[in-house]
Amino acid sequence: MSLEHSEQEIIRREKLKAFETQGINAYPADEYPVNAYSMDILKNFETQPESYQEVCVAGRIMSQRIMGAVSFYELQDAYGRIQVYTKRDEICPDEDKSLYNLVYKKLDIGDIIGVKGFVFITQMGEITIHVKEFTLLSKSLRPLPIVKQTEEKTYDAFTDPEQRYRMRYLDLIVNPHVKETFIQRTKIINEIRNYYNEQGYLEVETPVLQSIPGGAAARPFVTHHNALDIPLYLRIANELYLKRLIVGGFDGVYEFSRNFRNEGMDRTHNPEFTCMELYVAYKDYQWMMHSVEVLIERISVTLHTTTKIQVGDAVIDFKTPFARVSILDAIHQHTGFDVSAMNENQLRDVCNQLKIETDESMGVGKLIDEIFSETCEHHYIQPTFIMDYPIEMSPLCKRHRSNPKLTERFELMVNGKELANAYSELNDPIDQRNRFEEQLRLLEKGDDEAMYIDQDFLRALEYGMPPTSGVGIGIDRLVMFMTNSPSIQDVLLFPQMKPEKQIAVAKDEEFEKIGVSKAWIPAIRQLGIQTITDLKATSDTKLFNDLNGLRKKMKLEIDALQLDEVKSWLKNK
RNA sequence: GUUUCAGUAGCUCAGCUGGUAGAGCACAUCCCUUUUAAGGAUGGGGUCCUGGGUUCGAAUCCCAGCUGGAACACCA
């Protein structure tokens, strides 16, 4: 009897033992000479059957239909599923039918096998591998969630989000669309890489561990470097490092940056996420807008062969050019207020009229941002560049060429969400120092998102950075749009989850080892004490009282415990 | 963090006006030589998330906790 295994698991372990006694290694080391894949066979068999007379395919058994001396299994390999047909008397030509009866028929859903044979079409019209020989490649000890489907319907889909995310391997096995999403994710990243490489930009790697978490406004994760005895931060952005490289003379650099932000989690936020950042010398944000829209359109066409894609209830058209609207125009358009010339008090008044909550720490920039996100953001379903943000909101962005209160910045909004953020980068070191100092003042005012000052970055700017435009594209969100995934967890292979609680249970022998008599073990478990550690953490008198109390209550036929006995259990480590 | 919903067999779920835990798939044994969400027969399988409370009696009602989802908040 086993506490930790279900009936089905026990049966599978017994099968494993039975295979061993029959001389079958359930986990062989040998290379298996796969020479064909399910999708390839299904696609090409009818036009070139001669190529599939000796195939060797490996995969996981996903369904079994055993009909006496004949059986049909479905094998799933990396590209799909294919049916295999096995006839007892072919794999067991002699009197001894045990290879079929005691091995092949005993295989389970989830086992990984290899088959050699030829491809044919059944009476039902299904392309199938006729098995001449099979090899067990890996025995599965846990039952797989069984998902069955016809063309139009799926039965008993494995849907519990917690289990899907915690056990992504299972999700990938039984939910084929999940695999497709992650294939598309990689295609998107490859497409971006191709696009930039074609233009001669250099993919680089910059520090993830930073001593000053700069380049964005967010709370960082802190860690500690023992040898240097300093705190280090997981990067919240890589922007300042890429700009240093532009100072260093690269013309264009980009990085797919895994960023870490110690903030809330929800449908669109994960503590670690991927942002692609690109910096190109001698360009401005107008150029960058064009570059971004061309890229996004290209990704859509590569993935879907069209610029129009379904995202939730909306159809989004990524056909260039995308709409462009300044943030102040957007606010004017959606609220009727012209906030372009307003000071802090006037903006607060507008917020009150619009029933937007404000607090003391908010400056002009933040107030405008607040008005925009409350009243405008959700209107931009189709891709739209929102441009020319107020200067207070953008401490790393160059002042607007025609209005010193604004910056040359744009955000790309899609489906009411920000997808990209770009600047004509601030390269005036004196202005940059002032802006950082302004951030410092905000910090003192209580704005905990204000940026830290990176002195080395300022020094780099003082050596001179060419006019540069930079962009950050949220890769996870882009993938969400492109794959119509409603949650960021659907586009991250292993989204962050609270760790599972391990319910440790000590074996009876472990209790006996420290001197607990067998009769008392069930009573101890009854008290909710399942490990030696738990037991040792309980005071001797409490244990003594509880156990004797239990003895009385449950009328246990054991001699009453002596306190000394309890003490002896807890004595040594 | 707040609100709200959910947690029952390996999976999907029913049971929730308190009274002996159920179905389908999966699993086991048997029948079946081209089947297909195969079929037929029989059978096994449960810490009803955990801990308290109310009650003669709790999967069911109440409280607390754990985990997850959704919305909001925070945050790009």
XYZ file of C-alpha atoms in Angstrom, chain A residues 23-534:
512
model
C 14.268 -8.327 -20.368
C 12.912 -5.081 -21.740
C 14.753 -1.902 -20.835
C 12.100 0.785 -20.482
C 14.708 3.538 -20.727
C 17.205 2.454 -23.380
C 20.298 4.515 -24.093
C 20.569 3.795 -27.806
C 19.938 6.414 -30.433
C 16.657 5.723 -32.189
C 17.058 6.242 -35.939
C 13.996 8.366 -36.671
C 13.659 9.019 -40.405
C 10.153 10.444 -40.755
C 7.706 12.689 -38.971
C 3.952 12.517 -38.653
C 3.182 15.753 -40.457
C 5.520 14.966 -43.311
C 3.974 11.534 -43.828
C 0.398 12.826 -43.690
C 1.211 15.591 -46.137
C 3.234 13.700 -48.710
C 2.319 10.024 -48.578
C -0.428 10.173 -51.165
C 1.706 11.910 -53.775
C 4.877 9.905 -53.158
C 3.989 6.617 -51.433
C 7.265 5.022 -52.503
C 9.170 7.276 -50.090
C 7.354 5.852 -47.105
C 7.896 2.115 -47.435
C 10.440 1.984 -44.634
C 9.710 4.606 -42.037
C 10.990 4.850 -38.531
C 8.917 7.139 -36.319
C 9.108 7.868 -32.602
C 6.549 9.500 -30.382
C 4.230 9.386 -27.433
C 1.197 7.105 -27.387
C -1.849 9.380 -27.184
C -4.639 6.880 -27.723
C -5.064 3.158 -27.936
C -7.670 1.078 -29.676
C -6.989 -2.571 -29.060
C -9.148 -5.056 -30.898
C -7.956 -8.515 -30.014
C -5.105 -9.442 -32.258
C -4.938 -6.047 -33.920
C -4.488 -2.628 -32.465
C -4.394 0.985 -33.461
C -2.398 3.508 -31.465
C -1.960 7.182 -32.116
C 1.608 8.435 -31.819
C 2.385 12.080 -31.220
C 5.751 13.390 -32.318
C 7.058 16.943 -32.433
C 4.916 17.834 -35.443
C 1.596 16.120 -34.870
C -0.072 12.757 -34.579
C -0.171 9.711 -36.751
C -1.954 6.417 -36.362
C -0.006 3.183 -36.190
C -1.471 -0.260 -36.913
C -0.080 -3.390 -35.325
C -1.012 -6.985 -35.994
C -0.152 -9.588 -33.399
C 1.010 -12.276 -35.787
C 3.341 -9.896 -37.574
C 5.287 -8.761 -34.558
C 5.012 -12.283 -33.089
C 5.374 -14.669 -36.042
C 6.080 -17.710 -33.794
C 3.928 -19.522 -31.244
C 5.049 -17.144 -28.493
C 2.711 -14.197 -28.582
C 3.977 -12.593 -25.396
C 5.651 -9.644 -27.108
C 2.214 -8.562 -28.315
C 0.079 -9.722 -25.408
C 2.371 -8.885 -22.527
C 4.275 -5.930 -23.883
C 2.634 -4.104 -26.774
C -0.889 -4.367 -25.427
C 0.337 -3.343 -21.967
C 1.792 -0.075 -23.151
C 0.066 2.957 -21.697
C -1.065 6.284 -23.009
C 1.917 8.524 -22.451
C 4.588 5.915 -23.165
C 7.134 6.868 -25.783
C 7.818 4.241 -28.418
C 9.517 3.958 -31.759
C 8.017 2.021 -34.646
C 9.407 0.768 -37.922
C 7.140 -0.186 -40.774
C 5.459 1.044 -43.926
C 2.754 3.587 -44.517
C -0.640 2.620 -45.919
C -4.222 3.854 -45.936
C -6.878 2.079 -43.885
C -10.367 1.243 -45.071
C -11.515 4.262 -43.140
C -9.170 6.335 -45.285
C -6.620 7.234 -42.641
C -2.936 7.343 -43.406
C -1.379 4.881 -41.001
C 1.948 3.239 -40.253
C 1.842 -0.541 -40.461
C 4.183 -1.641 -37.700
C 6.745 -4.370 -38.327
C 8.814 -3.689 -35.233
C 8.502 -1.508 -32.158
C 10.792 -0.351 -29.370
C 9.822 1.013 -25.982
C 11.813 4.224 -25.612
C 10.443 5.583 -22.339
C 7.828 4.321 -19.924
C 5.451 6.922 -18.535
C 4.593 6.421 -14.870
C 1.801 8.968 -14.551
C -1.520 8.941 -16.364
C -1.840 11.765 -18.864
C -4.976 13.915 -18.899
C -6.961 12.427 -21.728
C -8.171 14.919 -24.288
C -10.240 13.535 -27.093
C -11.336 15.499 -30.076
C -13.186 15.328 -33.315
C -13.024 17.930 -36.018
C -15.610 20.099 -34.379
C -15.468 19.215 -30.706
C -12.953 18.662 -27.926
C -13.820 16.438 -25.011
C -12.419 16.781 -21.512
C -9.839 19.371 -22.447
C -7.107 19.896 -19.869
C -8.097 23.405 -18.835
C -7.258 24.067 -15.192
C -5.016 27.158 -15.512
C -3.066 26.410 -12.384
C -2.077 22.961 -13.548
C -1.467 24.129 -17.104
C 1.019 26.777 -16.014
C 2.666 24.770 -13.277
C 3.034 21.717 -15.482
C 3.584 23.335 -18.849
C 5.095 20.106 -20.162
C 1.702 18.475 -19.703
C -0.079 21.404 -21.278
C 2.221 21.149 -24.292
C 1.599 17.418 -24.639
C -2.172 17.496 -24.552
C -3.069 20.965 -25.857
C -1.629 21.319 -29.363
C -2.502 25.018 -29.736
C -0.175 25.796 -26.824
C 2.795 24.513 -28.749
C 1.688 26.587 -31.711
C 1.668 29.761 -29.609
C 5.259 29.247 -28.559
C 6.374 28.405 -32.061
C 4.845 31.695 -33.135
C 6.583 33.504 -30.305
C 9.926 32.322 -31.602
C 8.954 33.203 -35.166
C 8.170 36.740 -34.059
C 11.510 37.093 -32.309
C 13.340 35.667 -35.304
C 11.534 38.072 -37.585
C 12.579 41.056 -35.479
C 16.131 39.792 -35.427
C 16.131 39.351 -39.191
C 14.688 42.791 -39.741
C 17.364 44.506 -37.677
C 20.208 42.325 -38.862
C 19.281 43.122 -42.461
C 19.807 46.763 -41.590
C 23.190 46.047 -40.076
C 22.296 46.587 -36.438
C 24.240 44.623 -33.874
C 22.609 42.359 -31.336
C 24.368 42.849 -28.009
C 24.206 41.647 -24.436
C 24.327 44.033 -21.503
C 24.316 43.419 -17.747
C 21.327 41.883 -16.072
C 22.877 42.509 -12.668
C 23.178 46.251 -12.281
C 24.378 48.337 -9.364
C 22.035 51.165 -10.360
C 18.678 50.017 -11.727
C 18.191 52.660 -14.403
C 16.414 53.313 -17.658
C 12.869 53.056 -16.376
C 10.716 53.913 -13.426
C 9.950 50.767 -11.500
C 10.731 48.934 -8.304
C 13.624 46.516 -8.764
C 14.460 43.117 -7.325
C 17.467 43.387 -5.043
C 20.132 40.800 -4.539
C 23.559 40.771 -2.992
C 26.993 40.055 -4.363
C 29.017 38.317 -1.688
C 32.532 38.854 -3.045
C 32.057 42.565 -3.619
C 29.708 42.886 -0.652
C 27.373 45.216 -2.527
C 23.702 45.173 -3.370
C 22.929 44.428 -6.989
C 19.657 44.866 -8.807
C 18.101 42.779 -11.519
C 17.672 45.137 -14.423
C 14.391 46.958 -14.904
C 15.596 48.104 -18.339
C 18.736 48.015 -20.433
C 18.311 51.453 -22.016
C 21.257 53.231 -20.378
C 23.691 50.493 -21.371
C 22.610 50.494 -24.994
C 23.049 54.245 -25.140
C 26.572 53.871 -23.756
C 27.229 51.631 -26.738
C 25.986 54.349 -29.089
C 28.430 56.697 -27.352
C 31.048 54.026 -28.001
C 30.463 54.327 -31.707
C 28.046 51.588 -32.710
C 25.528 52.807 -35.245
C 22.692 50.567 -34.210
C 22.422 48.146 -31.312
C 19.571 46.041 -30.051
C 18.935 43.509 -27.325
C 16.112 41.238 -26.306
C 16.206 42.158 -22.670
C 14.694 40.097 -19.917
C 13.615 42.767 -17.458
C 12.551 42.280 -13.859
C 10.134 44.469 -11.990
C 9.074 43.910 -8.443
C 5.462 44.889 -8.939
C 1.998 43.465 -9.237
C 1.094 40.537 -11.431
C -1.972 40.325 -13.598
C -3.190 39.387 -17.021
C -0.643 41.673 -18.690
C 2.208 41.733 -16.158
C 4.718 39.119 -15.105
C 7.640 39.937 -12.791
C 10.049 38.995 -15.546
C 9.231 39.948 -19.079
C 10.987 40.570 -22.352
C 11.519 43.917 -23.952
C 13.326 44.417 -27.237
C 15.228 47.676 -27.253
C 16.864 49.221 -30.309
C 18.997 52.362 -30.551
C 20.044 53.865 -33.864
C 22.405 56.798 -34.247
C 21.543 59.847 -36.374
C 17.817 59.039 -36.426
C 14.843 60.689 -34.759
C 11.501 59.492 -33.486
C 9.773 60.204 -36.788
C 12.126 57.768 -38.466
C 11.566 55.304 -35.641
C 7.790 55.427 -36.041
C 8.149 54.328 -39.606
C 10.644 51.631 -38.681
C 8.308 50.225 -36.028
C 5.191 50.176 -38.167
C 6.992 48.440 -40.996
C 8.297 45.844 -38.565
C 4.904 45.151 -37.001
C 3.202 44.892 -40.370
C 5.898 42.524 -41.536
C 5.494 40.285 -38.484
C 1.760 40.110 -39.021
C 2.175 39.157 -42.657
C 4.861 36.580 -41.902
C 2.715 34.920 -39.268
C -0.733 35.258 -40.723
C -0.160 36.223 -44.365
C -2.361 39.238 -43.718
C -2.261 42.553 -41.864
C -5.690 41.949 -40.326
C -5.816 39.773 -37.270
C -8.371 38.860 -34.674
C -7.550 40.043 -31.156
C -10.302 39.258 -28.693
C -13.474 40.803 -30.073
C -11.630 43.214 -32.324
C -10.080 42.838 -35.740
C -6.853 44.790 -35.782
C -5.311 45.928 -39.003
C -1.551 46.362 -38.908
C -1.443 47.891 -42.367
C 0.978 50.825 -42.534
C 0.899 53.714 -42.007
C -0.490 53.658 -38.459
C -2.462 56.650 -37.192
C -0.484 59.395 -35.440
C -1.921 61.725 -32.847
C -0.303 63.933 -30.224
C -1.251 63.222 -26.632
C -2.631 66.741 -26.162
C -4.798 66.419 -29.272
C -5.969 63.048 -28.050
C -7.053 64.535 -24.736
C -8.736 67.444 -26.464
C -10.543 65.088 -28.768
C -11.827 62.735 -26.059
C -12.505 65.186 -23.208
C -12.988 68.536 -24.874
C -10.298 70.057 -22.644
C -7.314 71.815 -24.160
C -4.668 71.092 -21.549
C -1.738 72.239 -23.633
C -1.143 75.481 -21.750
C -2.389 74.475 -18.306
C -0.409 74.581 -15.082
C -0.581 72.065 -12.262
C -3.580 73.647 -10.537
C -5.591 73.961 -13.722
C -4.861 70.304 -14.507
C -5.997 69.257 -11.070
C -9.220 71.116 -11.722
C -9.695 69.245 -14.995
C -9.058 65.970 -13.178
C -11.731 66.842 -10.642
C -14.211 67.619 -13.396
C -13.417 64.311 -15.060
C -13.645 62.521 -11.692
C -10.039 61.392 -11.857
C -8.323 60.905 -8.520
C -5.110 62.811 -7.953
C -2.640 63.153 -5.125
C -0.120 65.711 -3.953
C 2.922 64.006 -5.462
C 1.611 64.390 -9.017
C 3.236 66.983 -11.206
C 2.071 68.350 -14.565
C 3.394 65.343 -16.468
C 1.810 62.760 -14.264
C -1.532 64.579 -14.284
C -1.615 64.658 -18.061
C -0.620 61.005 -18.169
C -3.433 60.218 -15.752
C -6.003 62.083 -17.852
C -4.801 60.292 -20.961
C -4.917 56.809 -19.504
C -8.313 57.357 -17.909
C -10.082 58.958 -20.828
C -8.237 58.167 -24.041
C -6.135 55.026 -23.912
C -8.957 52.524 -24.311
C -10.137 54.240 -27.508
C -7.042 53.248 -29.460
C -7.918 49.782 -30.680
C -6.298 50.108 -34.077
C -2.555 50.718 -33.969
C -1.951 54.376 -33.169
C 1.172 56.344 -32.344
C 0.522 58.697 -29.429
C 3.143 61.426 -29.697
C 4.769 64.352 -27.949
C 4.414 63.638 -24.261
C 4.960 66.361 -21.647
C 8.532 66.714 -20.562
C 7.979 65.759 -16.913
C 6.957 62.250 -17.932
C 9.993 61.473 -20.001
C 13.313 62.172 -18.259
C 15.404 60.378 -20.893
C 13.750 61.927 -23.917
C 14.850 64.860 -26.020
C 12.933 68.114 -25.829
C 10.512 68.631 -28.701
C 12.088 70.607 -31.541
C 9.130 73.020 -31.673
C 7.753 73.046 -28.124
C 10.109 72.977 -25.114
C 7.357 71.711 -22.780
C 6.992 68.534 -24.800
C 9.285 65.713 -25.768
C 9.921 63.814 -28.973
C 8.374 60.645 -27.723
C 5.778 58.234 -29.000
C 3.993 55.216 -27.652
C 2.333 52.714 -29.923
C -1.109 51.810 -28.670
C -2.848 48.668 -29.883
C -6.146 47.394 -28.536
C -5.955 50.037 -25.815
C -2.585 48.774 -24.570
C 0.923 50.115 -24.920
C 3.030 48.029 -27.236
C 6.087 50.194 -27.836
C 7.704 53.302 -26.440
C 10.270 55.396 -28.301
C 12.202 58.643 -28.138
C 14.473 60.919 -29.917
C 16.990 60.203 -27.172
C 18.151 62.993 -24.952
C 21.828 63.492 -25.698
C 22.341 66.907 -24.075
C 24.304 65.977 -20.921
C 23.437 69.175 -19.087
C 19.735 68.840 -19.787
C 19.952 65.182 -18.803
C 21.580 66.028 -15.481
C 18.835 68.591 -14.768
C 16.145 66.067 -15.620
C 17.656 63.509 -13.289
C 17.770 66.108 -10.563
C 14.103 66.864 -11.199
C 13.440 63.133 -10.753
C 15.298 63.321 -7.468
C 12.983 66.100 -6.349
C 9.969 63.970 -7.323
C 11.469 61.145 -5.319
C 11.688 63.411 -2.299
C 8.117 64.539 -2.918
C 7.041 60.937 -2.525
C 6.954 59.618 -6.075
C 8.453 56.179 -5.610
C 8.649 55.582 -9.345
C 11.096 58.388 -9.984
C 14.403 57.419 -11.485
C 17.775 56.897 -9.875
C 20.742 58.956 -11.090
C 23.384 57.025 -12.964
C 26.542 59.157 -12.825
C 28.492 56.980 -15.205
C 25.734 57.296 -17.773
C 25.935 61.084 -17.449
C 29.712 60.921 -17.868
C 29.210 58.911 -21.053
C 26.820 61.569 -22.384
C 29.375 64.251 -21.562
C 31.784 62.579 -23.950
C 29.074 63.043 -26.577
C 26.340 60.813 -27.927
C 25.184 61.361 -31.490
C 21.536 62.206 -32.031
C 19.863 58.852 -31.569
C 16.444 57.351 -31.645
C 15.551 54.411 -29.462
C 12.559 52.149 -29.057
C 11.406 49.483 -26.653
C 8.883 46.910 -27.797
C 7.096 44.718 -25.284
C 7.678 41.305 -26.751
C 5.225 39.493 -24.516
C 2.443 41.878 -25.431
C 3.324 41.742 -29.086
C 3.096 37.971 -28.912
C -0.226 38.259 -27.095
C -1.618 40.315 -29.950
C -0.149 38.193 -32.679
C -1.388 34.926 -31.165
C -4.666 36.306 -29.806
C -3.749 35.252 -26.284
C -5.745 37.052 -23.591
C -3.177 36.508 -20.823
C 0.573 37.010 -20.562
C 0.726 33.600 -18.938
C -0.299 32.113 -22.251
C 2.790 33.482 -23.989
C 5.343 32.693 -21.272
C 6.413 29.078 -21.126
C 6.817 29.208 -17.368
C 4.875 32.134 -15.928
C 5.579 33.066 -12.349
C 3.431 31.186 -9.844
C 3.446 30.917 -6.105
C 5.542 27.913 -5.237
C 3.627 24.748 -4.585
C 3.512 23.765 -0.964
C 5.349 20.521 -0.470
C 3.398 18.388 1.917
C 6.185 16.350 3.420
C 5.187 13.105 5.037
C 7.662 11.084 7.051
C 7.570 7.322 6.790
C 6.624 5.178 9.761
C 10.220 3.910 9.968
C 11.465 7.447 10.484
C 9.212 7.824 13.490
C 10.327 4.432 14.803
C 13.939 5.420 14.358
C 13.657 8.131 16.969
C 12.004 5.722 19.359
C 8.280 6.197 18.682
C 6.476 2.909 19.101
C 4.454 1.704 16.145
C 1.181 1.969 18.026
C 1.538 5.693 18.534
C 2.368 6.672 14.970
C -1.248 6.860 13.720
C -2.126 9.015 16.712
C 0.745 11.378 15.984
C -0.400 11.662 12.385
C -3.909 12.263 13.671
C -2.558 15.359 15.415
C -1.449 16.657 12.041
C 2.206 15.944 12.719
C 3.549 14.352 9.575
C 7.280 14.959 9.752
C 10.026 14.483 12.284
C 10.712 18.206 12.054
C 7.108 18.972 12.998
